[in-house]
Coordinates of C-alpha atoms in Angstrom, one line a residue:
M377 CA 0.1 -0.2 -0.1
T378 CA 1.7 3.6 -0.4
T379 CA 2.0 6.4 2.0
T380 CA 1.3 9.1 0.0
N381 CA 0.1 12.2 1.6
E382 CA -3.3 12.3 0.1
Q383 CA -3.8 8.0 0.7
L384 CA -3.5 9.0 4.2
L385 CA -5.3 11.8 5.0
T386 CA -7.8 9.4 3.4
A387 CA -6.7 6.5 5.3
S388 CA -7.3 8.4 8.4
K389 CA -11.1 10.0 7.1
R390 CA -11.9 6.3 7.5
N391 CA -10.8 5.3 10.5
L392 CA -13.0 8.1 11.7
I393 CA -16.1 7.0 9.7
L394 CA -15.7 3.2 11.4
A395 CA -14.8 4.4 14.5
I396 CA -18.4 6.3 14.1
T397 CA -19.8 2.7 12.5
F398 CA -18.6 1.0 15.3
A399 CA -19.3 2.9 17.9
L400 CA -23.2 4.1 16.5
G401 CA -23.7 0.1 16.2
L402 CA -23.4 -0.2 19.9
V403 CA -26.1 0.8 20.6
L404 CA -28.7 0.5 18.3
G405 CA -31.4 -2.3 19.2
I406 CA -30.4 -5.1 17.2
L407 CA -34.8 -5.7 16.9
A408 CA -35.8 -2.3 16.7
V409 CA -38.5 -1.9 14.0
I410 CA -37.0 0.1 10.7
A411 CA -39.8 2.6 11.0
V412 CA -39.5 3.4 14.9
Q413 CA -35.2 4.2 14.3
N414 CA -35.8 5.8 11.5
F415 CA -38.2 7.8 13.9
D416 CA -36.1 7.5 17.3
S417 CA -34.9 10.7 16.9
Q418 CA -38.3 12.6 17.6
R419 CA -39.2 10.3 20.8
E420 CA -35.2 11.8 22.1
T421 CA -37.0 15.4 22.1
H422 CA -39.5 13.7 24.9
T423 CA -38.0 13.1 28.6
R424 CA -38.4 10.1 30.2
Q425 CA -39.6 12.8 33.0
D426 CA -41.8 13.5 30.0
T427 CA -43.1 10.4 30.1
A428 CA -44.0 10.2 33.3
Q429 CA -45.7 12.4 33.6
R430 CA -48.3 10.7 31.2
D431 CA -50.3 9.3 33.9
V432 CA -50.6 12.7 35.7
Q433 CA -52.2 14.3 32.5
L434 CA -54.0 11.2 31.0
S435 CA -55.9 11.5 34.9
S436 CA -56.5 14.5 34.3
Q437 CA -58.2 14.4 31.4
E438 CA -60.6 11.5 31.3
P439 CA -63.5 13.8 32.6
I440 CA -63.4 15.5 29.3
L441 CA -62.9 12.2 27.9
G442 CA -66.6 10.8 30.1
G443 CA -64.4 8.5 31.7
P444 CA -61.8 5.7 30.3
A445 CA -64.8 3.3 30.7
E446 CA -67.1 5.9 27.4
V447 CA -64.3 6.4 24.7
T448 CA -64.0 5.1 21.5
V449 CA -62.5 4.5 18.7
D450 CA -64.0 6.7 15.9
V451 CA -62.9 4.2 13.1
G452 CA -63.5 6.8 10.5
E453 CA -60.4 8.3 11.8
F454 CA -58.4 5.8 11.8
Q455 CA -59.0 4.4 8.8
K456 CA -58.6 8.2 7.5
L457 CA -54.3 7.6 9.9
L458 CA -53.8 4.7 7.5
D459 CA -54.0 6.1 4.4
H460 CA -50.7 8.2 4.8
R461 CA -49.4 6.2 2.6
S462 CA -45.1 6.2 3.1
S463 CA -44.7 4.9 7.1
A464 CA -42.9 8.0 8.2
E465 CA -46.5 9.8 8.4
L466 CA -48.6 7.0 9.2
Y467 CA -45.2 7.2 12.7
K468 CA -46.1 10.3 12.6
A469 CA -49.6 10.7 12.1
L470 CA -50.0 7.7 14.9
Y471 CA -47.2 9.1 17.2
A472 CA -49.0 12.2 17.9
R473 CA -52.3 11.1 18.0
L474 CA -51.6 8.7 20.4
S475 CA -49.2 9.9 22.5
L476 CA -52.1 11.2 24.9
A477 CA -54.3 8.2 24.6
N478 CA -55.4 6.1 28.1
E479 CA -55.7 2.9 28.6
T480 CA -59.2 2.3 26.8
E481 CA -59.1 3.7 24.4
L482 CA -55.1 2.2 23.5
I483 CA -56.5 -1.3 23.3
E484 CA -59.5 0.5 21.5
W485 CA -56.6 0.5 19.5
W486 CA -54.8 -2.1 18.7
T487 CA -57.5 -4.4 18.0
H488 CA -58.3 -2.4 15.1
A489 CA -54.4 -2.8 14.0
Q490 CA -54.5 -6.4 13.5
K491 CA -57.1 -6.4 11.0
I492 CA -54.5 -3.7 8.5
E493 CA -53.8 -5.9 6.1
R494 CA -51.0 -4.5 4.4
K495 CA -47.2 -5.5 7.1
S496 CA -45.2 -2.1 7.2
H497 CA -48.4 -0.3 8.4
R498 CA -49.6 -3.3 10.5
E499 CA -46.2 -3.6 13.0
I500 CA -46.4 0.2 13.3
A501 CA -49.9 0.6 14.3
R502 CA -48.4 -2.2 16.6
Q503 CA -45.5 -0.6 18.2
V504 CA -46.6 3.4 18.8
I505 CA -49.3 1.6 20.1
I506 CA -47.7 -1.2 22.7
G507 CA -45.4 1.8 23.5
N508 CA -47.3 4.4 24.5
L509 CA -49.7 1.5 26.2
S510 CA -46.1 -0.1 27.8
A511 CA -46.1 3.9 29.8
I512 CA -49.4 3.4 31.0
N513 CA -50.0 -0.9 31.5
P514 CA -46.8 -2.5 31.0
Q515 CA -48.1 -5.3 32.0
E516 CA -51.7 -4.8 29.5
A517 CA -49.1 -4.6 27.2
L518 CA -47.7 -8.2 28.0
R519 CA -50.5 -9.5 27.7
L520 CA -51.5 -7.8 24.5
L521 CA -48.6 -9.3 22.7
N522 CA -50.0 -12.8 23.5
E523 CA -52.1 -12.4 19.9
V524 CA -49.0 -11.4 17.4
S525 CA -47.2 -14.1 16.1
V526 CA -43.8 -15.8 16.9
F527 CA -42.4 -13.0 14.0
S528 CA -44.1 -9.9 15.5
F529 CA -43.8 -11.0 18.7
N530 CA -39.9 -10.0 19.7
N531 CA -39.1 -6.8 18.3
L532 CA -42.5 -5.7 20.6
I533 CA -41.1 -7.3 23.4
A534 CA -38.2 -5.1 23.1
T535 CA -40.4 -2.0 22.8
L536 CA -42.5 -2.5 25.9
F537 CA -39.6 -2.9 27.6
R538 CA -37.2 -0.1 26.6
E539 CA -40.5 1.6 28.1
W540 CA -40.5 -0.4 30.8
S541 CA -37.0 -0.2 32.5
V542 CA -37.6 3.6 32.9
L543 CA -40.6 3.1 34.7
G544 CA -40.0 0.3 36.4
L545 CA -37.0 -0.9 36.5
E546 CA -37.8 -3.6 39.3
E547 CA -41.0 -4.9 38.0
A548 CA -40.0 -5.1 34.5
V549 CA -36.6 -7.4 34.8
E550 CA -39.7 -9.7 37.5
T551 CA -41.4 -10.0 34.6
A552 CA -38.8 -10.9 32.0
T553 CA -37.1 -13.8 34.4
T554 CA -40.5 -15.0 33.3
L555 CA -40.0 -14.9 29.9
P556 CA -39.2 -18.2 27.7
G557 CA -34.4 -18.3 26.2
P558 CA -35.0 -15.9 23.7
S559 CA -37.6 -13.2 24.9
R560 CA -35.7 -12.8 27.5
T561 CA -33.0 -12.1 25.7
V562 CA -34.1 -10.0 24.1
A563 CA -35.9 -8.1 26.6
L564 CA -32.4 -8.0 29.0
Q565 CA -31.1 -6.6 25.1
A566 CA -33.9 -3.5 25.2
I567 CA -32.8 -3.0 29.3
L568 CA -29.0 -2.9 29.0
E569 CA -29.0 -0.6 26.1
T570 CA -31.9 1.6 27.4
R571 CA -30.7 2.3 30.4
D572 CA -26.8 3.3 30.2
D573 CA -27.2 5.3 32.7
L574 CA -27.6 2.5 35.7
S575 CA -23.5 1.0 37.3
E576 CA -21.7 -2.4 35.5
E577 CA -22.6 -4.7 38.8
Q578 CA -26.4 -2.8 38.0
Q579 CA -26.1 -4.4 35.1
R580 CA -24.4 -7.3 34.9
T581 CA -26.7 -7.9 39.4
I582 CA -29.4 -7.5 36.2
A583 CA -28.6 -10.2 33.7
K584 CA -27.3 -12.6 36.0
Q585 CA -30.8 -12.4 37.2
L586 CA -32.0 -13.1 33.5
K587 CA -29.9 -15.9 33.0
D588 CA -28.0 -14.3 29.7
E589 CA -24.6 -12.5 32.2
E590 CA -22.1 -13.8 28.9
Y591 CA -24.4 -10.7 27.1
F592 CA -23.3 -7.8 29.0
L593 CA -20.0 -9.0 29.4
M594 CA -20.0 -9.2 26.1
L595 CA -21.9 -5.5 25.7
V596 CA -18.9 -3.8 27.9
S597 CA -16.2 -5.6 25.9
E598 CA -17.4 -3.9 22.9
T599 CA -18.0 -1.1 24.7
N600 CA -14.0 -1.3 25.5
A601 CA -13.6 -1.7 22.2
S602 CA -15.3 0.9 20.6
K603 CA -13.0 3.4 23.0
S604 CA -9.9 1.8 22.3
L605 CA -10.4 2.0 19.0
A606 CA -7.5 4.8 18.0
D607 CA -5.2 1.5 18.5
P608 CA -6.8 -1.2 16.5
Q609 CA -4.2 -3.4 18.3
E610 CA -6.2 -2.5 21.9
S611 CA -9.2 -2.8 20.7
W612 CA -8.3 -6.4 18.9
N613 CA -7.3 -7.1 22.4
I614 CA -10.2 -6.5 24.9
L615 CA -12.3 -8.7 22.3
L616 CA -10.1 -11.3 21.8
N617 CA -9.2 -11.7 26.3
D618 CA -12.2 -10.8 27.8
D619 CA -14.2 -13.4 29.1
V620 CA -16.6 -13.9 25.4
D621 CA -16.4 -16.6 23.1
D622 CA -14.8 -14.9 20.1
S623 CA -17.4 -16.1 17.9
S624 CA -19.3 -13.9 19.1
Q625 CA -17.8 -11.3 19.0
T626 CA -17.5 -11.6 15.2
E627 CA -19.5 -8.4 14.1
S628 CA -17.0 -6.0 16.4
F629 CA -13.4 -8.5 15.4
S630 CA -14.3 -7.3 11.5
K631 CA -15.2 -3.5 12.0
V632 CA -12.2 -3.5 14.6
A633 CA -9.7 -5.9 11.7
E634 CA -11.1 -2.3 9.2
V635 CA -9.5 0.2 11.2
W636 CA -6.8 -1.6 11.6
T637 CA -5.7 -2.6 7.6
E638 CA -6.3 0.9 7.4
Q639 CA -3.4 1.3 9.1
I640 CA -0.3 -1.8 8.9
G641 CA -2.5 -3.1 5.7
F642 CA -2.8 -7.5 5.4
E643 CA -0.5 -8.4 7.9
V644 CA -3.7 -8.2 9.6
L645 CA -5.0 -11.2 8.3
S646 CA -1.8 -12.7 10.2
K647 CA -3.4 -11.4 13.1
I648 CA -6.7 -13.2 12.4
Y649 CA -4.9 -16.0 11.5
E650 CA -2.7 -16.5 14.8
M651 CA -6.6 -16.4 16.6
Q652 CA -6.2 -20.3 15.7
D653 CA -9.9 -20.2 15.7
F654 CA -11.0 -21.5 13.4
G655 CA -14.8 -20.6 12.9
I656 CA -14.4 -17.0 13.4
N657 CA -11.1 -17.2 11.4
V658 CA -13.0 -18.1 8.0
D659 CA -15.8 -15.2 8.0
L660 CA -13.1 -12.5 9.4
V661 CA -10.8 -13.0 6.4
S662 CA -13.6 -12.9 4.0
A663 CA -14.5 -9.9 5.2
I664 CA -11.0 -9.0 5.4
G665 CA -10.3 -10.3 1.9
Q666 CA -13.4 -7.8 0.5
L667 CA -11.8 -5.0 0.3
D668 CA -9.0 -5.9 -2.2
L669 CA -8.9 -9.6 -2.8
S670 CA -6.4 -9.4 -5.7
D671 CA -3.9 -7.1 -2.7
A672 CA -5.1 -9.8 -0.1
L673 CA -4.0 -12.8 -1.5
D674 CA -0.6 -11.6 -3.0
Y675 CA -0.4 -11.2 0.8
T676 CA -0.1 -14.5 1.3
R677 CA 2.5 -15.2 -0.5
G678 CA 5.2 -13.9 1.1
L679 CA 4.4 -16.2 4.3
S680 CA 7.5 -18.0 5.6
D681 CA 4.9 -19.9 7.7
E682 CA 3.3 -22.8 5.4
N683 CA 0.2 -23.3 7.2
A684 CA -1.0 -19.7 7.4
K685 CA 0.1 -19.7 3.7
Q686 CA -1.9 -22.2 2.6
S687 CA -4.9 -21.2 5.0
L688 CA -5.4 -17.9 4.3
S689 CA -4.7 -18.4 0.6
R690 CA -8.4 -20.8 0.5
I691 CA -10.2 -18.6 1.8
I692 CA -9.2 -15.1 0.1
V693 CA -9.2 -17.7 -3.3
R694 CA -12.8 -19.3 -3.7
D695 CA -14.3 -16.0 -2.2
W696 CA -12.4 -14.4 -5.4
A697 CA -13.8 -17.8 -7.4
R698 CA -17.4 -17.0 -6.5
T699 CA -17.2 -13.3 -8.2
D700 CA -14.6 -14.5 -10.7
P701 CA -12.8 -17.9 -11.3
K702 CA -11.1 -17.3 -13.6
A703 CA -9.1 -14.1 -12.7
A704 CA -8.8 -16.4 -9.2
L705 CA -7.9 -19.4 -11.5
A706 CA -4.6 -17.4 -13.3
A707 CA -3.4 -15.7 -9.0
S708 CA -3.4 -19.0 -7.8
L709 CA -1.3 -20.9 -10.7
T710 CA 1.4 -18.5 -9.4
F711 CA 1.8 -19.4 -6.3
E712 CA 4.6 -21.0 -4.7
P713 CA 5.6 -24.1 -3.6
S714 CA 3.9 -25.8 -6.4
S715 CA 1.5 -27.6 -3.5
V716 CA 0.0 -24.4 -2.9
A717 CA -0.8 -23.6 -5.9
S718 CA -2.2 -27.3 -6.8
T719 CA -4.3 -26.7 -3.2
L720 CA -5.4 -23.5 -5.0
E721 CA -6.2 -24.6 -8.7
G722 CA -8.8 -27.4 -7.2
V723 CA -10.6 -24.7 -4.5
V724 CA -11.4 -22.6 -7.5
A725 CA -12.7 -25.3 -9.3
L726 CA -14.9 -26.9 -7.0
T727 CA -15.6 -23.6 -6.2
W728 CA -16.8 -22.7 -9.4
A729 CA -18.4 -25.9 -10.4
R730 CA -20.7 -25.7 -7.6
T731 CA -21.6 -21.2 -8.3
A732 CA -21.5 -21.7 -12.1
P733 CA -21.5 -24.4 -13.0
L734 CA -22.5 -25.1 -17.1
D735 CA -19.7 -21.8 -17.1
F736 CA -17.2 -23.9 -15.4
I737 CA -17.6 -27.2 -17.9
E738 CA -17.4 -24.9 -21.0
N739 CA -13.7 -23.9 -20.1
I740 CA -13.1 -27.8 -18.3
E741 CA -9.7 -26.9 -20.9
T742 CA -8.8 -24.3 -18.2
I743 CA -8.5 -26.9 -15.3
S744 CA -5.5 -29.4 -14.8
E745 CA -6.8 -33.1 -14.6
R746 CA -6.2 -34.2 -11.2
P747 CA -9.4 -32.7 -9.9
R748 CA -10.7 -32.1 -12.3
L749 CA -13.2 -35.7 -11.9
L750 CA -14.1 -34.6 -8.7
S751 CA -15.5 -30.7 -10.0
L752 CA -17.2 -32.6 -12.5
E753 CA -18.9 -34.7 -10.6
I754 CA -19.7 -31.6 -8.2
A755 CA -21.0 -29.6 -11.2
F756 CA -23.1 -32.2 -12.9
S757 CA -25.0 -33.2 -9.7
T758 CA -25.6 -29.4 -9.4
I759 CA -27.5 -29.4 -11.9
A760 CA -29.3 -32.3 -11.9
R761 CA -30.2 -31.0 -8.6
K762 CA -33.1 -28.6 -10.9
E763 CA -32.4 -30.3 -15.1
P764 CA -31.1 -34.5 -14.3
R765 CA -31.7 -34.9 -18.7
R766 CA -29.7 -32.0 -19.5
A767 CA -27.1 -32.8 -17.4
I768 CA -26.7 -36.5 -18.6
A769 CA -27.6 -35.0 -21.9
M770 CA -24.1 -33.2 -21.3
L771 CA -21.8 -36.1 -20.3
S772 CA -20.8 -36.5 -24.0
S773 CA -19.0 -32.8 -23.9
V774 CA -16.9 -34.0 -21.3
E775 CA -15.3 -37.6 -21.6
S776 CA -12.3 -36.1 -23.6
Y777 CA -11.2 -34.7 -21.3
V778 CA -12.0 -37.6 -17.6
G779 CA -13.0 -40.8 -20.5
N780 CA -14.7 -42.7 -18.0
T781 CA -17.6 -40.7 -17.1
S782 CA -19.2 -43.1 -15.3
S783 CA -18.6 -41.0 -11.0
I784 CA -20.7 -38.2 -13.0
L785 CA -23.1 -40.6 -13.8
N786 CA -23.4 -41.8 -10.4
R787 CA -24.0 -38.4 -8.7
V788 CA -25.9 -37.2 -11.5
V789 CA -28.3 -39.8 -10.8
D790 CA -28.9 -39.9 -6.8
E791 CA -30.0 -36.5 -7.0
W792 CA -32.8 -37.3 -9.7
A793 CA -34.0 -40.2 -7.4
E794 CA -34.2 -37.7 -4.5
Q795 CA -36.1 -35.3 -6.3
Q796 CA -37.7 -37.7 -8.6
P797 CA -36.2 -41.1 -7.5
D798 CA -39.7 -43.7 -8.8
T799 CA -38.4 -41.9 -12.8
A800 CA -35.4 -42.5 -11.7
A801 CA -36.1 -45.7 -11.2
D802 CA -37.3 -46.0 -15.0
W803 CA -34.9 -44.2 -16.7
I804 CA -31.8 -46.4 -16.0
L805 CA -34.4 -49.5 -16.5
N806 CA -34.8 -48.6 -19.7
N807 CA -31.5 -47.2 -20.8
F808 CA -29.3 -50.2 -19.1
T809 CA -29.3 -54.5 -19.9
Q810 CA -29.5 -56.4 -16.9
E811 CA -26.5 -57.3 -17.9
D812 CA -24.3 -53.7 -17.4
P813 CA -22.7 -53.7 -14.2
Q814 CA -23.8 -50.3 -14.4
R815 CA -27.7 -51.1 -13.7
Q816 CA -26.9 -52.3 -10.5
L817 CA -24.7 -49.5 -9.5
L818 CA -27.4 -46.8 -9.9
L819 CA -30.0 -49.1 -8.4
V820 CA -28.4 -49.4 -5.5
E821 CA -28.7 -46.0 -5.1
V822 CA -32.3 -45.6 -6.4
L823 CA -34.6 -48.4 -4.8
P824 CA -33.8 -47.3 -1.4
R825 CA -34.9 -43.8 -2.3
V826 CA -38.2 -45.2 -4.2
A827 CA -38.6 -47.5 -1.3
R828 CA -39.3 -44.5 0.1
R829 CA -42.4 -43.3 -1.0
D830 CA -43.7 -46.8 -1.8
P831 CA -41.9 -49.4 0.0
Y832 CA -43.6 -52.8 -2.5
H833 CA -42.3 -51.7 -5.2
A834 CA -39.2 -50.5 -5.0
F835 CA -38.7 -54.9 -3.6
E836 CA -40.9 -56.2 -6.6
L837 CA -37.9 -54.2 -8.7
A838 CA -35.4 -55.9 -6.5
M839 CA -36.7 -59.2 -6.9
E840 CA -36.5 -59.0 -10.3
Q841 CA -33.3 -57.9 -10.7
P842 CA -30.4 -60.5 -11.3
I843 CA -27.6 -62.2 -8.3
P844 CA -24.5 -60.2 -8.9
S845 CA -21.5 -62.1 -8.6
E846 CA -20.5 -59.6 -5.7
G847 CA -21.9 -58.4 -3.6
F848 CA -26.3 -58.6 -1.7
E849 CA -28.7 -58.6 -3.8
L850 CA -30.7 -55.3 -4.7
E851 CA -33.5 -56.2 -2.3
F852 CA -31.0 -56.5 0.3
Y853 CA -30.6 -52.4 0.3
V854 CA -34.4 -51.6 -0.2
M855 CA -35.0 -53.8 2.8
Q856 CA -32.7 -51.6 4.7
E857 CA -34.3 -48.2 3.6
I858 CA -37.8 -49.9 5.4
V859 CA -36.3 -51.4 8.7
Y860 CA -34.8 -47.6 9.0
G861 CA -37.6 -46.2 8.3
G862 CA -39.5 -48.1 11.2
D863 CA -41.3 -50.4 8.4
I864 CA -41.3 -53.1 10.8
E865 CA -44.7 -55.3 10.3
V866 CA -44.1 -54.2 6.0
A867 CA -39.7 -55.6 7.1
K868 CA -42.1 -58.6 8.2
E869 CA -43.9 -59.6 5.7
L870 CA -41.8 -58.8 2.9
L871 CA -38.8 -60.8 4.8
P872 CA -39.9 -64.7 3.5
R873 CA -38.7 -63.4 0.2
V874 CA -35.4 -62.0 0.7
R875 CA -33.0 -64.2 -1.3
E876 CA -29.9 -66.1 0.7
K877 CA -27.0 -64.0 -0.4
S878 CA -28.9 -61.5 1.6
K879 CA -31.2 -63.0 4.2
P880 CA -29.4 -63.4 7.8
F881 CA -27.5 -59.5 7.6
V882 CA -31.1 -59.4 6.3
Y883 CA -33.0 -61.5 9.2
D884 CA -30.6 -59.3 11.6
D885 CA -31.1 -56.1 10.6
V886 CA -35.1 -57.2 11.5
G887 CA -34.4 -58.4 14.3
R888 CA -32.9 -55.6 16.0
A889 CA -36.3 -53.5 14.8
M890 CA -38.7 -55.6 16.5
V891 CA -36.5 -55.5 20.1
D892 CA -36.7 -52.1 19.6
V893 CA -39.9 -51.9 19.4
G894 CA -40.9 -54.3 21.7
Q895 CA -41.8 -57.5 19.9
T896 CA -39.1 -59.4 21.6
S897 CA -40.2 -62.8 21.5
E898 CA -41.6 -62.7 18.3
A899 CA -38.1 -61.9 16.9
L900 CA -36.4 -64.5 17.9
K901 CA -39.2 -67.0 16.7
L902 CA -37.4 -66.1 12.8
G903 CA -34.0 -67.8 13.9
Q904 CA -36.7 -70.4 13.3
D905 CA -36.8 -69.6 9.5
L906 CA -32.7 -69.2 8.9
E907 CA -30.5 -71.9 7.8
E908 CA -28.8 -74.1 11.0
S909 CA -25.3 -72.9 10.1
D910 CA -26.9 -69.7 10.7
Q911 CA -28.9 -70.2 13.4
S912 CA -26.3 -69.3 16.2
S913 CA -25.6 -65.7 14.4
F914 CA -28.7 -64.5 14.5
Y915 CA -29.5 -65.2 17.5
L916 CA -26.1 -64.0 19.3
T917 CA -26.9 -60.5 17.5
V918 CA -30.2 -60.6 18.8
L919 CA -29.7 -60.8 22.3
D920 CA -26.8 -58.8 22.1
W921 CA -28.3 -56.3 21.0
W922 CA -31.7 -57.2 23.7
V923 CA -28.8 -57.2 26.2
F924 CA -27.2 -53.5 25.3
Q925 CA -30.5 -52.2 24.9
K926 CA -33.4 -53.3 27.9
P927 CA -30.8 -54.9 30.8
T928 CA -32.9 -54.9 33.1
N929 CA -35.7 -57.0 30.9
F930 CA -33.5 -59.3 29.7
Y931 CA -32.7 -59.9 32.4
E932 CA -36.0 -60.4 33.4
S933 CA -36.9 -62.7 30.8
L934 CA -34.3 -65.4 30.5
E935 CA -36.2 -68.2 32.3
S936 CA -38.6 -67.4 30.0
L937 CA -36.5 -68.3 26.4
P938 CA -37.5 -70.9 24.2
S939 CA -34.4 -73.3 24.1
S940 CA -31.7 -74.1 26.6
D941 CA -29.3 -73.1 24.6
I942 CA -30.4 -70.1 23.7
K943 CA -30.9 -69.6 27.5
S944 CA -26.8 -70.8 28.0
L945 CA -26.4 -68.3 25.4
A946 CA -28.5 -64.9 26.4
A947 CA -26.7 -65.6 29.8
R948 CA -23.2 -66.1 28.6
Q949 CA -23.9 -62.3 27.2
L950 CA -25.8 -60.3 29.3
V951 CA -21.9 -61.4 31.8
L952 CA -20.4 -60.8 28.6
R953 CA -22.5 -57.4 28.5
N954 CA -21.8 -57.0 32.5
Q955 CA -17.4 -56.3 32.8
L956 CA -18.0 -53.7 29.9
N957 CA -20.8 -51.9 32.2
P958 CA -21.6 -53.2 35.6
I959 CA -25.3 -52.0 35.7
F960 CA -26.0 -56.1 36.6
T961 CA -25.5 -57.2 41.3
N962 CA -23.3 -60.4 42.0
E963 CA -26.8 -61.8 43.2
Q964 CA -28.2 -60.9 39.7
I965 CA -24.7 -62.3 37.9
E966 CA -25.3 -65.8 40.0
Q967 CA -28.6 -66.2 39.4
A968 CA -27.6 -65.6 35.2
R969 CA -24.8 -68.1 35.7
T970 CA -27.4 -71.1 36.7
F971 CA -28.6 -71.1 32.8
L972 CA -25.5 -71.4 31.9
N973 CA -23.9 -75.3 29.9
S974 CA -21.3 -76.4 30.1
E975 CA -19.8 -74.2 26.4
D976 CA -20.4 -71.8 27.6
K977 CA -18.9 -72.1 30.9
A978 CA -15.5 -72.8 29.5
L979 CA -15.2 -69.7 27.1
L980 CA -16.2 -67.6 30.2
E981 CA -13.7 -69.4 32.1
R982 CA -10.6 -69.3 29.0
M983 CA -11.6 -65.2 28.2
N984 CA -11.2 -64.1 31.7
N985 CA -7.8 -66.2 32.2

């Protein structure tokens, strides 16, 4: 960066502007409605003494109005106020009209306000009404808020507690403790931002009462940081060394970093890297890099710390690739050492493929061979989310660059199956012969998606396919989806038709699922349908799952198990499980041992010696 007088003057001005912006940002309520913020200066012209005296003014006027019970709101007058086209004019009109209204009239205005069709006008009316009612009867204002949606509730809560904290702080805090978590935090923010006249000790006590001391600590830390912004290093250290999680202060760190950049340039990136907090590093590096992506990336070239060079440059080049991938790629390829250049090229390729897949595919020749295939898979799957057939039709255009496009097709069909599983399945069946290995691989991905909508149809399609020379039959994957989806009865119904290679494994899955829903006795009976060579493994799987999931029920069921061999196997697993996680008494273990046959007794003795 140059150091001419003109640039120094410009930097000083920007420094001052950023400092002022940072300080103001800490004061503004984060959830205030825009209309109220626009006219906050008008409300400030009324002193707190004027607000506190409103009740006296109202009570003196009530005889003139005929008393609160006799007041009615003129609907015509209400509609006339709503005829103001701009939000600014409506706010002025409502504020002027309602500033001297009493409680009964405000409640009637509230009733009419709920019927306003235009959202911005409805929100402004609610804000003004709640703001005025809060000064008269905050409890009633809070009751009215039960009528609004969750989307408006917190904004109005902030308005309510700003007024309430001035006129009745103790009652406001006590009531805020009864609010649900998120709303309680909004109330705390409104109270502390409004009552900045309180001592830090008083503010901290309130924050503790409302179970959010961290917000108070963050407010203090950011206030101190703003005061020290002339020395960004000091502001940075205040934020870094406070008792607040850095991830909660990303915006403040970013503002300090921008000011600091004016003093020391992109060396700030190294300061960010030193924080060793990856989550906040990414956000801060992105914010600073956006000031000048090219210069920021050039700064990282000269770093001697290879880890810092690679970490920082990856974030910067990723952001650059989102807006100008060709420029980002060109800059990346000139990095030294070549290992970093290769890494950055991969980052550019993947980002380009995600954000502009069609453009990426058209320029695929500019990407070297190493990152080409993976980035093409990303690009084609991105297209396939909306246009799967177009993605398939485009595959031929990249064959010469990657040779085999099977993995790309897999990604396309996978995306297609998420949206239209039946259509994707039909396409596979119509475009690949039964002998084509690709058909089996694609159906493995698609048929479970079909099973989510129609398990019977998916199972029938699976059964129509030949038994593969390697791996499981397709019904294995369909049955897994049915079981994991919780359709136990459907799984039990289809179970006998599962073919031999997959049968033992599917039975295991169904048996465990039946244990989960309390069908333990019926689960054990499934073993009778298996070949004798598979029964022992099945019983072991089911019993081990049972004792792990429901140990007490397992122990109580030992006596009722269907055979002495199963009882012995169950007792053996109970003893072994208890050795890993002791939950049974010595008496219970000894009782369980009475079911052991000689073979299982000998096995336990060998394992314990």
